[in-house]
GROMACS .gro file of C-alpha atoms in nm:
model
  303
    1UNK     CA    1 -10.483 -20.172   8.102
    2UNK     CA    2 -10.714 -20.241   7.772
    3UNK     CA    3 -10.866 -19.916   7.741
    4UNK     CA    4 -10.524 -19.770   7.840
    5UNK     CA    5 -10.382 -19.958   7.560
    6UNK     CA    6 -10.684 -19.840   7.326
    7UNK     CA    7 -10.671 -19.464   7.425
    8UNK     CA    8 -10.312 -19.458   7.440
    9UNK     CA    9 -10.312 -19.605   7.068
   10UNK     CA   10 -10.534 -19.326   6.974
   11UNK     CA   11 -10.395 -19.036   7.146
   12UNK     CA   12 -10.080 -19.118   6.934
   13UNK     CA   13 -10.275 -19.035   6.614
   14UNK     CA   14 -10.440 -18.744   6.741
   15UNK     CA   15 -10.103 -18.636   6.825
   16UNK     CA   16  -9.951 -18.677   6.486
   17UNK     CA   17 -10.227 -18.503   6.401
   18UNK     CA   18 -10.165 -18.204   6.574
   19UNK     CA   19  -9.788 -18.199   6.516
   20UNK     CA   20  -9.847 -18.185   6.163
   21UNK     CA   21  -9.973 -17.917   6.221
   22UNK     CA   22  -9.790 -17.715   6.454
   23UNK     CA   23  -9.489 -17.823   6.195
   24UNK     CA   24  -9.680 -17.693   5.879
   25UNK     CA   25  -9.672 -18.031   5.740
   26UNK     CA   26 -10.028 -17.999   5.626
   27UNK     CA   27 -10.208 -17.686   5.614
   28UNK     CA   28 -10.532 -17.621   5.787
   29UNK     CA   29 -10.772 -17.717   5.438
   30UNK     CA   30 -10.609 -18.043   5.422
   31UNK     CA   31 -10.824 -18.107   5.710
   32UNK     CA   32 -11.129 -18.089   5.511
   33UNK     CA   33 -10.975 -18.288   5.241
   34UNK     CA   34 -10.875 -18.599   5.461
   35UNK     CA   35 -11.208 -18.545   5.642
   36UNK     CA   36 -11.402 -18.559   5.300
   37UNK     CA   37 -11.229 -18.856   5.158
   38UNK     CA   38 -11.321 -19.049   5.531
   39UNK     CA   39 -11.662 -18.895   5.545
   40UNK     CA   40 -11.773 -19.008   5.136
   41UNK     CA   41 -11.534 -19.301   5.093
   42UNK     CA   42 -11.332 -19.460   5.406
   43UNK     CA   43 -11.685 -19.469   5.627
   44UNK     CA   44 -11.878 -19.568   5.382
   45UNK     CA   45 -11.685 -19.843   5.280
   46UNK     CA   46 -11.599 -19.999   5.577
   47UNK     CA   47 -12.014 -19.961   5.645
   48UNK     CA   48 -12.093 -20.134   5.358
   49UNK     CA   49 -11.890 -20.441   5.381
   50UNK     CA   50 -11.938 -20.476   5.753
   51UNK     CA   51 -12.307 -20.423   5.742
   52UNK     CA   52 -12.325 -20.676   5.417
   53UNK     CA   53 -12.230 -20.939   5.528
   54UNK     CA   54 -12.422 -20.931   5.934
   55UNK     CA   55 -12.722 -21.148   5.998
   56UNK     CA   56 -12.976 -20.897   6.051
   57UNK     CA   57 -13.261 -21.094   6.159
   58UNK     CA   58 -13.025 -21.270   6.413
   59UNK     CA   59 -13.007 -20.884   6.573
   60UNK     CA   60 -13.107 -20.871   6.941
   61UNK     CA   61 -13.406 -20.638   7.001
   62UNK     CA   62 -13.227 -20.554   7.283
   63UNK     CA   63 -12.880 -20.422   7.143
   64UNK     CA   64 -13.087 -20.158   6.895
   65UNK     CA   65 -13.270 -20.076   7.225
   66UNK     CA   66 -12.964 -19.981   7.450
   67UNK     CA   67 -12.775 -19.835   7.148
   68UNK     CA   68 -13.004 -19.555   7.059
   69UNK     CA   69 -13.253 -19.540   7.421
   70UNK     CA   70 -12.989 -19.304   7.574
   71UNK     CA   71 -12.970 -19.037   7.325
   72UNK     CA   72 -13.346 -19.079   7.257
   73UNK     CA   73 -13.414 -19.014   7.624
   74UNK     CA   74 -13.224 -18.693   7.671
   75UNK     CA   75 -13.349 -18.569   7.344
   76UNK     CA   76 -13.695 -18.610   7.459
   77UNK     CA   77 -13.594 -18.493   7.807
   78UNK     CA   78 -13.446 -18.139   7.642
   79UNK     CA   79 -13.802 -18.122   7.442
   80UNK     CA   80 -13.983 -18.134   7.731
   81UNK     CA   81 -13.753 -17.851   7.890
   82UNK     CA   82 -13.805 -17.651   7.598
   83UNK     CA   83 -14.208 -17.678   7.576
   84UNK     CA   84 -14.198 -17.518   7.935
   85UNK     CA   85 -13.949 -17.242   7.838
   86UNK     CA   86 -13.701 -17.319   8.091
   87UNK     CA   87 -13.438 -17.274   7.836
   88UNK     CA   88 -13.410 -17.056   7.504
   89UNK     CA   89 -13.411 -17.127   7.175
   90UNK     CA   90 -13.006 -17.169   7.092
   91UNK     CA   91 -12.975 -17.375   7.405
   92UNK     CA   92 -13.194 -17.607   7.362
   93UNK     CA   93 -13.058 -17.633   7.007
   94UNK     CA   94 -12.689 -17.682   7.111
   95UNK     CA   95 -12.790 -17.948   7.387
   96UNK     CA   96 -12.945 -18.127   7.148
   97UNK     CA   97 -12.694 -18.135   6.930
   98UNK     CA   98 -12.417 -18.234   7.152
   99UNK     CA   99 -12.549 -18.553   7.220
  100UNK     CA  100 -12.769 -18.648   6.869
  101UNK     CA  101 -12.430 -18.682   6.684
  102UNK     CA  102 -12.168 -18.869   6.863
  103UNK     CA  103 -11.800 -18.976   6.676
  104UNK     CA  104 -11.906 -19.353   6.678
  105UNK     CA  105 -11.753 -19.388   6.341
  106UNK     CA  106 -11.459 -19.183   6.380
  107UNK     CA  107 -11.348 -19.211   6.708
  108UNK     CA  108 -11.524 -19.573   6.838
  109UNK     CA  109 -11.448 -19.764   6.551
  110UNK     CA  110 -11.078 -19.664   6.596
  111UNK     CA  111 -11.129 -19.716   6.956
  112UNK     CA  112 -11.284 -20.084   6.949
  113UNK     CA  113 -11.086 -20.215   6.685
  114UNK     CA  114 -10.786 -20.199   6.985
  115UNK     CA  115 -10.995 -20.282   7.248
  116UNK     CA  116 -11.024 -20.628   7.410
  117UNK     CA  117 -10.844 -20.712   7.034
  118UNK     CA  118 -11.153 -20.608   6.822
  119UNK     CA  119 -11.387 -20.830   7.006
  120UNK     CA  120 -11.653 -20.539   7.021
  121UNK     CA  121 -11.539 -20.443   6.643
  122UNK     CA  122 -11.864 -20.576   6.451
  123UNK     CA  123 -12.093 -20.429   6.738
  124UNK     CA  124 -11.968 -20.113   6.711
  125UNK     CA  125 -11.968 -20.098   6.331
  126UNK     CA  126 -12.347 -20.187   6.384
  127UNK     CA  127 -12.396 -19.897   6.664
  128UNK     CA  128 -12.211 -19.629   6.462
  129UNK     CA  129 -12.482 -19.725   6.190
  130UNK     CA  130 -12.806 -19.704   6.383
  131UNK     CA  131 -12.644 -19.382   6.558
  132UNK     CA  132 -12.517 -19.274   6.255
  133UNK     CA  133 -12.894 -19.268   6.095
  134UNK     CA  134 -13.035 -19.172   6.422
  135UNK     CA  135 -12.735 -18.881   6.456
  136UNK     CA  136 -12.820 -18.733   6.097
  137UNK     CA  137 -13.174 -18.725   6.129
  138UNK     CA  138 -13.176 -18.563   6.474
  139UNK     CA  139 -12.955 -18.332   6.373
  140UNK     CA  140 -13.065 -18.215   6.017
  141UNK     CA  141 -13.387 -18.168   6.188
  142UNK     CA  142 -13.236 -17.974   6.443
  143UNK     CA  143 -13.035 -17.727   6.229
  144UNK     CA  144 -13.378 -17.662   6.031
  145UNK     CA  145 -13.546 -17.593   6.336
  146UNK     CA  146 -13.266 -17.349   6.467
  147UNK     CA  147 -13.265 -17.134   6.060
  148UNK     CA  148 -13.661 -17.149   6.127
  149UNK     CA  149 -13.678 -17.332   5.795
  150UNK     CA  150 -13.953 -17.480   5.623
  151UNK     CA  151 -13.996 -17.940   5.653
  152UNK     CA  152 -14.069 -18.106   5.343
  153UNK     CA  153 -13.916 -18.280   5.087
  154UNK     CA  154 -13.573 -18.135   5.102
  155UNK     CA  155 -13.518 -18.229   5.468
  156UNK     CA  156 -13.571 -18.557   5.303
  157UNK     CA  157 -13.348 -18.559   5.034
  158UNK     CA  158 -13.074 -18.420   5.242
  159UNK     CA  159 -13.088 -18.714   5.505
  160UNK     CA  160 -13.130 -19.030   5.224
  161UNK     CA  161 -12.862 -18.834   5.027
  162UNK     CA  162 -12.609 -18.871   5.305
  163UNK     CA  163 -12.337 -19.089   5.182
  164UNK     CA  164 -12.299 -19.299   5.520
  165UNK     CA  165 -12.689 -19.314   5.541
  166UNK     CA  166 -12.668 -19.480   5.157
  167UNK     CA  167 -12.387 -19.713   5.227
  168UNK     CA  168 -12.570 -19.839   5.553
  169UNK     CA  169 -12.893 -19.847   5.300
  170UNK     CA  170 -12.689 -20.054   5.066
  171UNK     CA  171 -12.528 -20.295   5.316
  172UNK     CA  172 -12.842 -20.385   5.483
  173UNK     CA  173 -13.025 -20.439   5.137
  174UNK     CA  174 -12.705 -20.670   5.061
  175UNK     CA  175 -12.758 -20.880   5.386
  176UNK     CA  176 -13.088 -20.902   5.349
  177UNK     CA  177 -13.055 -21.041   4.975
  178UNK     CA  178 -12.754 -21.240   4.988
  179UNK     CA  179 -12.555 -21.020   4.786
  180UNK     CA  180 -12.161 -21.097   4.738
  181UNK     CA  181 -11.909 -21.006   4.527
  182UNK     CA  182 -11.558 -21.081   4.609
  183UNK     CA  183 -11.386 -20.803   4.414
  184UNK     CA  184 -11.657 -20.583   4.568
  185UNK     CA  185 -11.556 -20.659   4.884
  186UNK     CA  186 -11.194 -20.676   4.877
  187UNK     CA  187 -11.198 -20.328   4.716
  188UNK     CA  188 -11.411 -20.165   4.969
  189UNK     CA  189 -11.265 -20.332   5.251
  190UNK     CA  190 -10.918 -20.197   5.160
  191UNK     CA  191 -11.056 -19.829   5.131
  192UNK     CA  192 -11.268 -19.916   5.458
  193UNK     CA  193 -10.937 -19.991   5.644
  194UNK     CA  194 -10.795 -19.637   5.626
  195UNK     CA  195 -11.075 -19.468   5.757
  196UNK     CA  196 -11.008 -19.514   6.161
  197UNK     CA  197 -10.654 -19.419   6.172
  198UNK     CA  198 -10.766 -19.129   5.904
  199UNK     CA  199 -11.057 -19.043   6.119
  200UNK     CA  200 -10.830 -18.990   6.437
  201UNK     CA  201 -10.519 -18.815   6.248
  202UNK     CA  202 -10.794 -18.553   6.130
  203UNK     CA  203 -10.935 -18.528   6.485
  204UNK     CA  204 -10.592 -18.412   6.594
  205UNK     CA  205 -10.552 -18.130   6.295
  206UNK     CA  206 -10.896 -18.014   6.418
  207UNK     CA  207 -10.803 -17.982   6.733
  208UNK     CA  208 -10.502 -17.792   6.694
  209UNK     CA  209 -10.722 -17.528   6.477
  210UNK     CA  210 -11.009 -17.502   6.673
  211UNK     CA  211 -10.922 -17.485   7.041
  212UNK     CA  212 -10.837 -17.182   7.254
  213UNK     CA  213 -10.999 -17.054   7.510
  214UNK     CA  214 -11.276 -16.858   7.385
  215UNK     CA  215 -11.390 -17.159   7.234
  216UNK     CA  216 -11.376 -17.341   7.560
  217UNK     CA  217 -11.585 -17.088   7.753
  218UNK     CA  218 -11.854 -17.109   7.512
  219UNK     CA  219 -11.920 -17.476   7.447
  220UNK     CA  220 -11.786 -17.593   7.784
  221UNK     CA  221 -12.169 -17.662   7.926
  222UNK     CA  222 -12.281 -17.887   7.636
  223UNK     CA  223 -11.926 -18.109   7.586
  224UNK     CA  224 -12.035 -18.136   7.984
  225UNK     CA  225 -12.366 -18.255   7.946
  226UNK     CA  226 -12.255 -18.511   7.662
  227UNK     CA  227 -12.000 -18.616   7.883
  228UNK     CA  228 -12.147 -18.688   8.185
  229UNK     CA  229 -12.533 -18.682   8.076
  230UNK     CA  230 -12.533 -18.969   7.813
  231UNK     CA  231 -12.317 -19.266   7.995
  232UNK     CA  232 -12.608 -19.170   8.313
  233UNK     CA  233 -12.895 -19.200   8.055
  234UNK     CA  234 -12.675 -19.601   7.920
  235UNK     CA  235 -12.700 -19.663   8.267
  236UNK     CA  236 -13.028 -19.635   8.367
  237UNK     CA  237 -13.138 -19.751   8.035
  238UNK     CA  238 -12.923 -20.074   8.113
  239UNK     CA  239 -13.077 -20.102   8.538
  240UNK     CA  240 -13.387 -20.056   8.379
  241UNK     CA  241 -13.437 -20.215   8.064
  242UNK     CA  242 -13.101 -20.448   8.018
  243UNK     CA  243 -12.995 -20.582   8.387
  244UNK     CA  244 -12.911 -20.961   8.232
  245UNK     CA  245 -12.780 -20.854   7.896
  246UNK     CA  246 -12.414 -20.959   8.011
  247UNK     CA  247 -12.081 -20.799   7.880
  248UNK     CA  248 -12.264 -20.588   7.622
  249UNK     CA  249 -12.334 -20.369   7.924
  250UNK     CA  250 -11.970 -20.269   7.888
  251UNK     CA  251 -11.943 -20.195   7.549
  252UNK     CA  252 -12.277 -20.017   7.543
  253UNK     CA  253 -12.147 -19.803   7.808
  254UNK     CA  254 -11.813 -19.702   7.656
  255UNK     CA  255 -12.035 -19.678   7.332
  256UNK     CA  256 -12.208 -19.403   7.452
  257UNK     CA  257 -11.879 -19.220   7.582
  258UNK     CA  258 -11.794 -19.126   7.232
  259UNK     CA  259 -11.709 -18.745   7.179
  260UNK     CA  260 -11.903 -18.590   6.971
  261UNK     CA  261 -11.814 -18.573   6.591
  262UNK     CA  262 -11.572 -18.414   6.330
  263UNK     CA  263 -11.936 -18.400   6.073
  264UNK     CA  264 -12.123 -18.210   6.349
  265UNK     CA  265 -11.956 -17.916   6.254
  266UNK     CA  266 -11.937 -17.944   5.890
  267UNK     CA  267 -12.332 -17.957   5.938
  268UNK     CA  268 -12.317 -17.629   6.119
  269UNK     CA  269 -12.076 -17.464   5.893
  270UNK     CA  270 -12.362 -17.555   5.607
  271UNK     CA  271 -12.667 -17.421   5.792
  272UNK     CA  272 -12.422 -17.129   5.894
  273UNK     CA  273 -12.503 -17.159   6.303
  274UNK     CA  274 -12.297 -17.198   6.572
  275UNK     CA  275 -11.952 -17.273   6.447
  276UNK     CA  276 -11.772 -17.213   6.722
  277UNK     CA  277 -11.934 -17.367   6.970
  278UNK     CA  278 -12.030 -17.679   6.757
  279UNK     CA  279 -11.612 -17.682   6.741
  280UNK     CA  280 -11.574 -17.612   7.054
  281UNK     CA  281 -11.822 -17.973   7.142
  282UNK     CA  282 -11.621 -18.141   6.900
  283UNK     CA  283 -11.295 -18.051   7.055
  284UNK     CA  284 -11.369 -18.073   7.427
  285UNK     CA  285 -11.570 -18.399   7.456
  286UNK     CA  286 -11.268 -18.534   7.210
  287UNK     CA  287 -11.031 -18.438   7.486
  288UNK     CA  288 -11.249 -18.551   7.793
  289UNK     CA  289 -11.326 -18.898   7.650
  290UNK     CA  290 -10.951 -18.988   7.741
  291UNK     CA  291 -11.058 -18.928   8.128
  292UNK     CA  292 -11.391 -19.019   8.017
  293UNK     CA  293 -11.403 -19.358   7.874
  294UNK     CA  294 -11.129 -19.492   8.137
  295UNK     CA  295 -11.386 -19.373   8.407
  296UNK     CA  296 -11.653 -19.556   8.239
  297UNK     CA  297 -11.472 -19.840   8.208
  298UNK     CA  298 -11.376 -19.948   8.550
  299UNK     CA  299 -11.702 -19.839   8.647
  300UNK     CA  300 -11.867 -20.056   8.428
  301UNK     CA  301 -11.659 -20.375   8.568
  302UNK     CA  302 -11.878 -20.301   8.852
  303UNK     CA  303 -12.236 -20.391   8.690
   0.00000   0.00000   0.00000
């Protein structure tokens, strides 16, 4: 009944979300306003003052290693596809970006602050960032690869310019020097506390605008392969590499059932490629997560 609880919890939101909608209480660019004030305030935030105030050198080697191992692997996996031409260009492109930039912010922060009563909170907080760094480098490279433009400085100062990649920047310099200030965090953390339920309310307006089924026949085969193709790639990463690492199995597991997120498609909207079917990701592994996670997680009782 936990994840029940969780996923119940959020589908509420998502449903508010989509009702206000349907009703005309907010209008489809109030999307993109909520969604900006999450994406370059709430997030960041809540980063910050979570990341601030972790003992980083405490940090199991092995956590960092079953966080970002699965999407590393299938990334690697699609590469190797690609050298042999197996699969064309936009393909490759679109698997790849399915699973480099999951909603671990948006959606599993929401989700684990529920769960087992926030007991995975802090760990996800700490996945969401090394996925979040790992998910905007992937896919920045990605979209530059796919518009056949040229690597150099700017891919750099489009990454480091990020605002979730500077707040995780700034909260591990802030760990690592000691650095506290009350009013700091008190201010931050009340902005950081609207961003999940935000987050999820936004998920449902997006939904409601960007699912029919044209979109579904077109992105149906990557939301599938994040689905199903990155909790396989947790678990052999944990029979392989983590068989004793205890009840962080679990949450590494549901971890890695995220949907992919809201920001994947304001990066394709910006690089002008694949809108639809980036929405159509977005809004299909949103949905199957519901089946998705509670699979995972009576499966994962079993390790």
């Amino acid at each position: 009944m936990e994840v029940l609880t969780s996923l119940f919890t959020i589908l509420i939101i998502v449903t508010l979300g989509i009702l206000s909608r349907k009703f005309g209480i907010f209008k489809a660019e109030h999307a993109k306003t909520l969604s900006s004030f999450v994406y370059y305030f709430g997030l960041p935030a809540l980063f910050f003052v979570k990341i601030s105030i972790l003992d980083l050198f405490g940090l199991d080697p092995r956590f960092i290693l079953g966080t970002l191992l699965p999407s590393l692997f299938l990334l690697v996996i699609l590469l190797f596809i690609k050298s042999l031409n197996l699969i064309q260009k936009d393909t490759y492109v679109l698997l790849s970006l399915s699973i480099s930039f999951g909603s671990y912010a948006f959606f599993g922060v929401a989700f684990f602050e529920t769960f087992q009563d926030g007991k995975w909170l802090e760990s996800s907080i700490l996945a969401a960032s090394l996925l979040g760094v790992f998910g905007i480098v992937s896919t920045v490279l990605l979209l530059e690869y796919a518009n056949n433009q040229k690597k150099g400085r700017g891919i750099l100062l489009k990454i480091i310019s990020n605002p979730l990649i500077i707040s995780i920047l700034a909260g591990i310099v802030a760990s690592l020097v000691g650095f506290q200030l009350e009013f700091l965090s008190s201010a931050f953390s009340l902005i950081g506390q609207t961003a999940s339920a935000t987050a999820i309310f936004v998920l449902g307006m997006f939904i409601y605008d960007r699912f029919s089924a044209g979109i579904i026949k077109k992105a149906l085969l990557f939301s599938l392969f994040r689905v199903i193709g990155l909790p396989l790639a947790t678990m052999l990463t944990i029979l392989v590499f983590l068989p004793r690492f205890g009840d962080i199995n679990q949450f590494l597991l549901l971890e890695n059932g995220m949907p992919a997120a809201i920001a994947l498609v304001v990066f394709a909207e910006r690089y002008n490629y694949k809108v639809t079917e980036t929405a159509g990701i977005v809004s299909l592994t949103s949905i199957f997560s519901f089946v998705g996670l509670t699979v995972i997680y009576y499966l994962s009782r079993m390790i």
